[in-house]
Amino acid sequence: NGLIVENENVFKKLTGLKIALEADIKDKDHGLGLDAKALSLTGKEYISVSNNMGSVNVPFRPSNWGRKSQVLIQETQSCVSDAGRLRRRVAQTQKNLATAEATTMKEVQKNLKAKMEQTMDAASQLEHKIKNGYKEISYANKTKESLIDALDHKETPLSLVQQRYHTRHTTRPSREAVHDNVEVALATEYGELNSMVKELSKKHKAVSTQIKHLHTSTSQLEINLRDKSSAYNVDAKCYRMGSNPTTKEQM
């Protein structure tokens, strides 16, 4: 801002001096013309003049009347020198700004490149986690299918035990409806089968919940990966713009 104000002041001063010099040159051209005309007179020309020279009002011109022009020229030379020094200062400032801008651009490019590498590493890790997530989902689905098969295989024996127990307990004559070893064995078998079914059902529920959580976490990882890819593309675009500033890219 200081250089701008100083430049404006020098410009105004130079403009004023230019106007003053042009006016001084015009006056001197006019004076030279009159002097030349006076020198060319021979006395034979018919010119209407007063015979009484004392009546002509001629302004007094001191011997240093040209001092004004000399001062004006000196002021102009001084102002031109000031303008030259100011121009050199502006040029140096522009050079310093260009150097600072280049240094800043280099640092920005360095940071952008480092950030792009970090983003690529993070994206690579996310891809690895996503791949493992789908593997875990595949393993969990297989475990779920095996549990379903095991439950299916236990359904028939459990139903058979229930039918046998119910048949012996409800259709035998009352005199024969005793708590014998067969009933004990059927009750034991039913208890074991029922316990297995409950345990398998519990594991099936746990695996189903695990699969749901795996799908949710994997989906979040995929969203994160898309964001990382988008961020990388933006940084890469900015990096290319810095590498070739003359290239105009559509933002």
mmCIF file of C-alpha atoms in Angstrom:
data_model
loop_
_atom_site.group_PDB
_atom_site.id
_atom_site.type_symbol
_atom_site.label_atom_id
_atom_site.label_comp_id
_atom_site.label_asym_id
_atom_site.label_seq_id
_atom_site.Cartn_x
_atom_site.Cartn_y
_atom_site.Cartn_z
ATOM 1 C CA ASN A 1 0.000 0.000 0.000
ATOM 2 C CA GLY A 2 2.867 2.378 0.797
ATOM 3 C CA LEU A 3 4.406 1.856 -2.642
ATOM 4 C CA ILE A 4 1.057 2.434 -4.312
ATOM 5 C CA VAL A 5 0.527 5.730 -2.493
ATOM 6 C CA GLU A 6 4.095 6.806 -3.207
ATOM 7 C CA ASN A 7 3.694 5.892 -6.870
ATOM 8 C CA GLU A 8 0.481 7.907 -7.104
ATOM 9 C CA ASN A 9 2.207 10.935 -5.515
ATOM 10 C CA VAL A 10 5.160 10.734 -7.911
ATOM 11 C CA PHE A 11 2.784 10.364 -10.837
ATOM 12 C CA LYS A 12 0.826 13.458 -9.794
ATOM 13 C CA LYS A 13 4.037 15.433 -9.321
ATOM 14 C CA LEU A 14 5.383 14.339 -12.711
ATOM 15 C CA THR A 15 2.078 15.231 -14.346
ATOM 16 C CA GLY A 16 2.166 18.713 -12.817
ATOM 17 C CA LEU A 17 5.805 19.230 -13.850
ATOM 18 C CA LYS A 18 5.005 18.052 -17.375
ATOM 19 C CA ILE A 19 2.224 20.619 -17.654
ATOM 20 C CA ALA A 20 4.517 23.367 -16.298
ATOM 21 C CA LEU A 21 7.332 22.406 -18.679
ATOM 22 C CA GLU A 22 4.999 22.349 -21.662
ATOM 23 C CA ALA A 23 3.740 25.830 -20.728
ATOM 24 C CA ASP A 24 7.333 27.083 -20.291
ATOM 25 C CA ILE A 25 8.354 25.623 -23.669
ATOM 26 C CA LYS A 26 5.328 27.224 -25.279
ATOM 27 C CA ASP A 27 6.270 30.634 -23.818
ATOM 28 C CA LYS A 28 9.870 30.254 -24.961
ATOM 29 C CA ASP A 29 8.805 29.184 -28.453
ATOM 30 C CA HIS A 30 6.624 32.278 -28.614
ATOM 31 C CA GLY A 31 9.490 34.484 -27.346
ATOM 32 C CA LEU A 32 11.926 32.978 -29.858
ATOM 33 C CA GLY A 33 9.452 33.643 -32.608
ATOM 34 C CA LEU A 34 9.154 37.294 -31.623
ATOM 35 C CA ASP A 35 12.932 37.682 -31.321
ATOM 36 C CA ALA A 36 13.427 36.125 -34.728
ATOM 37 C CA LYS A 37 10.858 38.455 -36.173
ATOM 38 C CA ALA A 38 12.551 41.452 -34.566
ATOM 39 C CA LEU A 39 15.926 40.408 -35.951
ATOM 40 C CA SER A 40 14.511 40.127 -39.437
ATOM 41 C CA LEU A 41 13.335 43.754 -39.521
ATOM 42 C CA THR A 42 15.297 46.174 -41.797
ATOM 43 C CA GLY A 43 13.525 49.431 -40.956
ATOM 44 C CA LYS A 44 11.844 49.616 -44.356
ATOM 45 C CA GLU A 45 8.767 47.669 -43.285
ATOM 46 C CA TYR A 46 5.641 49.659 -42.599
ATOM 47 C CA ILE A 47 4.717 49.004 -38.986
ATOM 48 C CA SER A 48 2.439 51.219 -37.007
ATOM 49 C CA VAL A 49 4.256 51.947 -33.781
ATOM 50 C CA SER A 50 4.288 54.763 -31.296
ATOM 51 C CA ASN A 51 7.074 57.350 -31.678
ATOM 52 C CA ASN A 52 7.150 57.752 -27.944
ATOM 53 C CA MET A 53 8.888 54.608 -26.638
ATOM 54 C CA GLY A 54 8.480 55.863 -23.171
ATOM 55 C CA SER A 55 4.778 55.298 -23.421
ATOM 56 C CA VAL A 56 5.234 51.533 -24.072
ATOM 57 C CA ASN A 57 4.771 49.535 -20.840
ATOM 58 C CA VAL A 58 7.538 46.945 -21.024
ATOM 59 C CA PRO A 59 7.609 44.586 -17.975
ATOM 60 C CA PHE A 60 10.866 44.418 -16.080
ATOM 61 C CA ARG A 61 12.844 41.218 -16.630
ATOM 62 C CA PRO A 62 15.669 40.669 -14.163
ATOM 63 C CA SER A 63 18.917 39.218 -15.370
ATOM 64 C CA ASN A 64 18.016 35.848 -13.734
ATOM 65 C CA TRP A 65 14.592 35.559 -15.354
ATOM 66 C CA GLY A 66 15.626 32.124 -16.726
ATOM 67 C CA ARG A 67 16.125 30.849 -13.192
ATOM 68 C CA LYS A 68 12.488 29.747 -13.060
ATOM 69 C CA SER A 69 12.979 27.399 -15.997
ATOM 70 C CA GLN A 70 16.194 26.073 -14.486
ATOM 71 C CA VAL A 71 14.480 25.327 -11.180
ATOM 72 C CA LEU A 72 11.621 23.656 -13.043
ATOM 73 C CA ILE A 73 14.083 21.481 -14.954
ATOM 74 C CA GLN A 74 15.932 20.577 -11.753
ATOM 75 C CA GLU A 75 12.673 19.645 -10.030
ATOM 76 C CA THR A 76 11.722 17.503 -13.013
ATOM 77 C CA GLN A 77 15.101 15.761 -13.033
ATOM 78 C CA SER A 78 14.808 15.133 -9.297
ATOM 79 C CA CYS A 79 11.285 13.773 -9.708
ATOM 80 C CA VAL A 80 12.405 11.555 -12.584
ATOM 81 C CA SER A 81 15.217 10.233 -10.376
ATOM 82 C CA ASP A 82 12.674 9.571 -7.621
ATOM 83 C CA ALA A 83 10.474 7.791 -10.147
ATOM 84 C CA GLY A 84 13.432 5.670 -11.265
ATOM 85 C CA ARG A 85 14.270 4.721 -7.693
ATOM 86 C CA LEU A 86 10.622 3.951 -7.022
ATOM 87 C CA ARG A 87 10.468 1.859 -10.188
ATOM 88 C CA ARG A 88 13.488 -0.139 -9.038
ATOM 89 C CA ARG A 89 11.931 -0.628 -5.607
ATOM 90 C CA VAL A 90 8.700 -1.804 -7.199
ATOM 91 C CA ALA A 91 10.647 -4.172 -9.449
ATOM 92 C CA GLN A 92 12.516 -5.547 -6.424
ATOM 93 C CA THR A 93 9.265 -5.910 -4.513
ATOM 94 C CA GLN A 94 7.722 -7.748 -7.440
ATOM 95 C CA LYS A 95 10.786 -9.989 -7.601
ATOM 96 C CA ASN A 96 10.544 -10.687 -3.873
ATOM 97 C CA LEU A 97 6.842 -11.423 -4.198
ATOM 98 C CA ALA A 98 7.516 -13.760 -7.109
ATOM 99 C CA THR A 99 10.194 -15.553 -5.088
ATOM 100 C CA ALA A 100 7.895 -15.823 -2.062
ATOM 101 C CA GLU A 101 5.066 -17.031 -4.264
ATOM 102 C CA ALA A 102 7.327 -19.650 -5.840
ATOM 103 C CA THR A 103 8.484 -20.795 -2.400
ATOM 104 C CA THR A 104 4.910 -20.963 -1.135
ATOM 105 C CA MET A 105 3.792 -22.825 -4.264
ATOM 106 C CA LYS A 106 6.634 -25.302 -3.824
ATOM 107 C CA GLU A 107 5.621 -25.883 -0.204
ATOM 108 C CA VAL A 108 1.967 -26.290 -1.205
ATOM 109 C CA GLN A 109 2.950 -28.801 -3.900
ATOM 110 C CA LYS A 110 5.086 -30.678 -1.380
ATOM 111 C CA ASN A 111 2.238 -30.814 1.145
ATOM 112 C CA LEU A 112 -0.267 -31.804 -1.543
ATOM 113 C CA LYS A 113 1.966 -34.650 -2.686
ATOM 114 C CA ALA A 114 2.447 -35.855 0.898
ATOM 115 C CA LYS A 115 -1.313 -35.649 1.509
ATOM 116 C CA MET A 116 -2.017 -37.597 -1.680
ATOM 117 C CA GLU A 117 0.386 -40.314 -0.559
ATOM 118 C CA GLN A 118 -1.291 -40.450 2.856
ATOM 119 C CA THR A 119 -4.698 -40.667 1.221
ATOM 120 C CA MET A 120 -3.502 -43.462 -1.056
ATOM 121 C CA ASP A 121 -2.130 -45.383 1.942
ATOM 122 C CA ALA A 122 -5.390 -44.907 3.829
ATOM 123 C CA ALA A 123 -7.388 -45.999 0.769
ATOM 124 C CA SER A 124 -5.199 -49.087 0.403
ATOM 125 C CA GLN A 125 -5.798 -50.000 4.050
ATOM 126 C CA LEU A 126 -9.539 -49.458 3.601
ATOM 127 C CA GLU A 127 -9.567 -51.715 0.536
ATOM 128 C CA HIS A 128 -7.773 -54.397 2.558
ATOM 129 C CA LYS A 129 -10.274 -54.056 5.409
ATOM 130 C CA ILE A 130 -13.208 -54.198 2.994
ATOM 131 C CA LYS A 131 -11.784 -57.331 1.404
ATOM 132 C CA ASN A 132 -11.370 -58.940 4.832
ATOM 133 C CA GLY A 133 -14.882 -57.809 5.755
ATOM 134 C CA TYR A 134 -16.376 -59.620 2.791
ATOM 135 C CA LYS A 135 -14.289 -62.688 3.659
ATOM 136 C CA GLU A 136 -15.674 -62.632 7.202
ATOM 137 C CA ILE A 137 -19.194 -62.231 5.809
ATOM 138 C CA SER A 138 -18.612 -65.233 3.547
ATOM 139 C CA TYR A 139 -17.299 -67.312 6.490
ATOM 140 C CA ALA A 140 -20.200 -66.209 8.677
ATOM 141 C CA ASN A 141 -22.735 -67.104 5.967
ATOM 142 C CA LYS A 142 -21.184 -70.557 5.674
ATOM 143 C CA THR A 143 -21.350 -70.952 9.457
ATOM 144 C CA LYS A 144 -24.979 -69.827 9.379
ATOM 145 C CA GLU A 145 -25.791 -72.371 6.657
ATOM 146 C CA SER A 146 -24.096 -75.148 8.658
ATOM 147 C CA LEU A 147 -26.085 -74.166 11.752
ATOM 148 C CA ILE A 148 -29.294 -74.214 9.740
ATOM 149 C CA ASP A 149 -28.390 -77.687 8.452
ATOM 150 C CA ALA A 150 -27.633 -78.845 12.000
ATOM 151 C CA LEU A 151 -30.973 -77.484 13.208
ATOM 152 C CA ASP A 152 -32.741 -79.232 10.336
ATOM 153 C CA HIS A 153 -31.011 -82.475 11.241
ATOM 154 C CA LYS A 154 -32.102 -82.158 14.866
ATOM 155 C CA GLU A 155 -35.700 -81.320 13.992
ATOM 156 C CA THR A 156 -36.633 -84.894 12.930
ATOM 157 C CA PRO A 157 -35.053 -86.702 15.938
ATOM 158 C CA LEU A 158 -36.603 -84.189 18.326
ATOM 159 C CA SER A 159 -40.021 -84.597 16.761
ATOM 160 C CA LEU A 160 -39.659 -88.407 16.917
ATOM 161 C CA VAL A 161 -38.769 -88.340 20.620
ATOM 162 C CA GLN A 162 -41.729 -86.084 21.345
ATOM 163 C CA GLN A 163 -44.077 -88.430 19.438
ATOM 164 C CA ARG A 164 -42.715 -91.536 21.196
ATOM 165 C CA TYR A 165 -42.963 -89.981 24.610
ATOM 166 C CA HIS A 166 -46.460 -88.691 23.921
ATOM 167 C CA THR A 167 -47.562 -92.061 22.513
ATOM 168 C CA ARG A 168 -46.312 -94.084 25.477
ATOM 169 C CA HIS A 169 -47.528 -91.578 28.024
ATOM 170 C CA THR A 170 -51.066 -91.166 26.682
ATOM 171 C CA THR A 171 -52.030 -94.468 25.068
ATOM 172 C CA ARG A 172 -50.653 -97.119 27.454
ATOM 173 C CA PRO A 173 -53.104 -98.666 29.922
ATOM 174 C CA SER A 174 -53.164 -96.899 33.216
ATOM 175 C CA ARG A 175 -51.731 -99.951 34.969
ATOM 176 C CA GLU A 176 -48.748 -99.827 32.553
ATOM 177 C CA ALA A 177 -48.263 -96.056 32.702
ATOM 178 C CA VAL A 178 -45.229 -96.201 34.881
ATOM 179 C CA HIS A 179 -42.093 -94.149 34.979
ATOM 180 C CA ASP A 180 -39.857 -96.859 33.559
ATOM 181 C CA ASN A 181 -36.412 -96.854 32.039
ATOM 182 C CA VAL A 182 -37.812 -96.255 28.522
ATOM 183 C CA GLU A 183 -39.570 -93.093 29.636
ATOM 184 C CA VAL A 184 -36.451 -91.971 31.423
ATOM 185 C CA ALA A 185 -34.371 -92.615 28.284
ATOM 186 C CA LEU A 186 -36.882 -90.757 26.096
ATOM 187 C CA ALA A 187 -36.945 -87.825 28.501
ATOM 188 C CA THR A 188 -33.146 -87.765 28.615
ATOM 189 C CA GLU A 189 -32.887 -87.922 24.821
ATOM 190 C CA TYR A 190 -35.476 -85.159 24.486
ATOM 191 C CA GLY A 191 -33.608 -83.000 26.990
ATOM 192 C CA GLU A 192 -30.318 -83.466 25.184
ATOM 193 C CA LEU A 193 -31.826 -82.799 21.765
ATOM 194 C CA ASN A 194 -33.758 -79.780 23.019
ATOM 195 C CA SER A 195 -30.597 -78.391 24.656
ATOM 196 C CA MET A 196 -28.714 -78.844 21.365
ATOM 197 C CA VAL A 197 -31.457 -77.089 19.413
ATOM 198 C CA LYS A 198 -31.452 -74.174 21.839
ATOM 199 C CA GLU A 199 -27.669 -73.863 21.641
ATOM 200 C CA LEU A 200 -27.727 -74.067 17.849
ATOM 201 C CA SER A 201 -30.506 -71.469 17.696
ATOM 202 C CA LYS A 202 -28.511 -69.183 19.990
ATOM 203 C CA LYS A 203 -25.445 -69.517 17.771
ATOM 204 C CA HIS A 204 -27.575 -68.973 14.676
ATOM 205 C CA LYS A 205 -28.924 -65.730 16.141
ATOM 206 C CA ALA A 206 -25.419 -64.596 17.120
ATOM 207 C CA VAL A 207 -24.061 -65.336 13.643
ATOM 208 C CA SER A 208 -26.992 -63.499 12.018
ATOM 209 C CA THR A 209 -26.274 -60.470 14.219
ATOM 210 C CA GLN A 210 -22.575 -60.701 13.352
ATOM 211 C CA ILE A 211 -23.371 -60.792 9.623
ATOM 212 C CA LYS A 212 -25.573 -57.711 10.000
ATOM 213 C CA HIS A 213 -22.807 -55.837 11.826
ATOM 214 C CA LEU A 214 -20.244 -56.929 9.237
ATOM 215 C CA HIS A 215 -22.445 -55.610 6.421
ATOM 216 C CA THR A 216 -22.900 -52.296 8.253
ATOM 217 C CA SER A 217 -19.202 -51.822 9.001
ATOM 218 C CA THR A 218 -18.192 -52.859 5.480
ATOM 219 C CA SER A 219 -20.673 -50.384 4.004
ATOM 220 C CA GLN A 220 -19.193 -47.638 6.192
ATOM 221 C CA LEU A 221 -15.717 -48.607 5.020
ATOM 222 C CA GLU A 222 -16.868 -48.395 1.386
ATOM 223 C CA ILE A 223 -18.329 -44.920 2.000
ATOM 224 C CA ASN A 224 -15.046 -43.892 3.623
ATOM 225 C CA LEU A 225 -13.138 -45.288 0.641
ATOM 226 C CA ARG A 226 -15.304 -43.309 -1.795
ATOM 227 C CA ASP A 227 -14.631 -40.147 0.242
ATOM 228 C CA LYS A 228 -10.900 -40.888 0.198
ATOM 229 C CA SER A 229 -11.002 -41.399 -3.579
ATOM 230 C CA SER A 230 -12.896 -38.131 -4.050
ATOM 231 C CA ALA A 231 -10.453 -36.251 -1.791
ATOM 232 C CA TYR A 232 -7.498 -37.744 -3.670
ATOM 233 C CA ASN A 233 -8.945 -36.657 -7.019
ATOM 234 C CA VAL A 234 -9.438 -33.087 -5.736
ATOM 235 C CA ASP A 235 -5.873 -32.915 -4.372
ATOM 236 C CA ALA A 236 -4.495 -34.449 -7.578
ATOM 237 C CA LYS A 237 -6.339 -31.815 -9.609
ATOM 238 C CA CYS A 238 -4.894 -29.033 -7.437
ATOM 239 C CA TYR A 239 -1.435 -30.590 -7.769
ATOM 240 C CA ARG A 240 -1.704 -30.638 -11.564
ATOM 241 C CA MET A 241 -2.856 -27.011 -11.531
ATOM 242 C CA GLY A 242 0.247 -26.098 -9.524
ATOM 243 C CA SER A 243 2.532 -28.103 -11.820
ATOM 244 C CA ASN A 244 1.159 -26.312 -14.883
ATOM 245 C CA PRO A 245 -0.340 -22.944 -13.771
ATOM 246 C CA THR A 246 -1.169 -21.975 -17.372
ATOM 247 C CA THR A 247 -3.574 -24.884 -17.676
ATOM 248 C CA LYS A 248 -7.153 -23.856 -16.930
ATOM 249 C CA GLU A 249 -9.197 -26.696 -15.505
ATOM 250 C CA GLN A 250 -12.939 -26.742 -15.074
ATOM 251 C CA MET A 251 -13.699 -26.483 -11.360
#
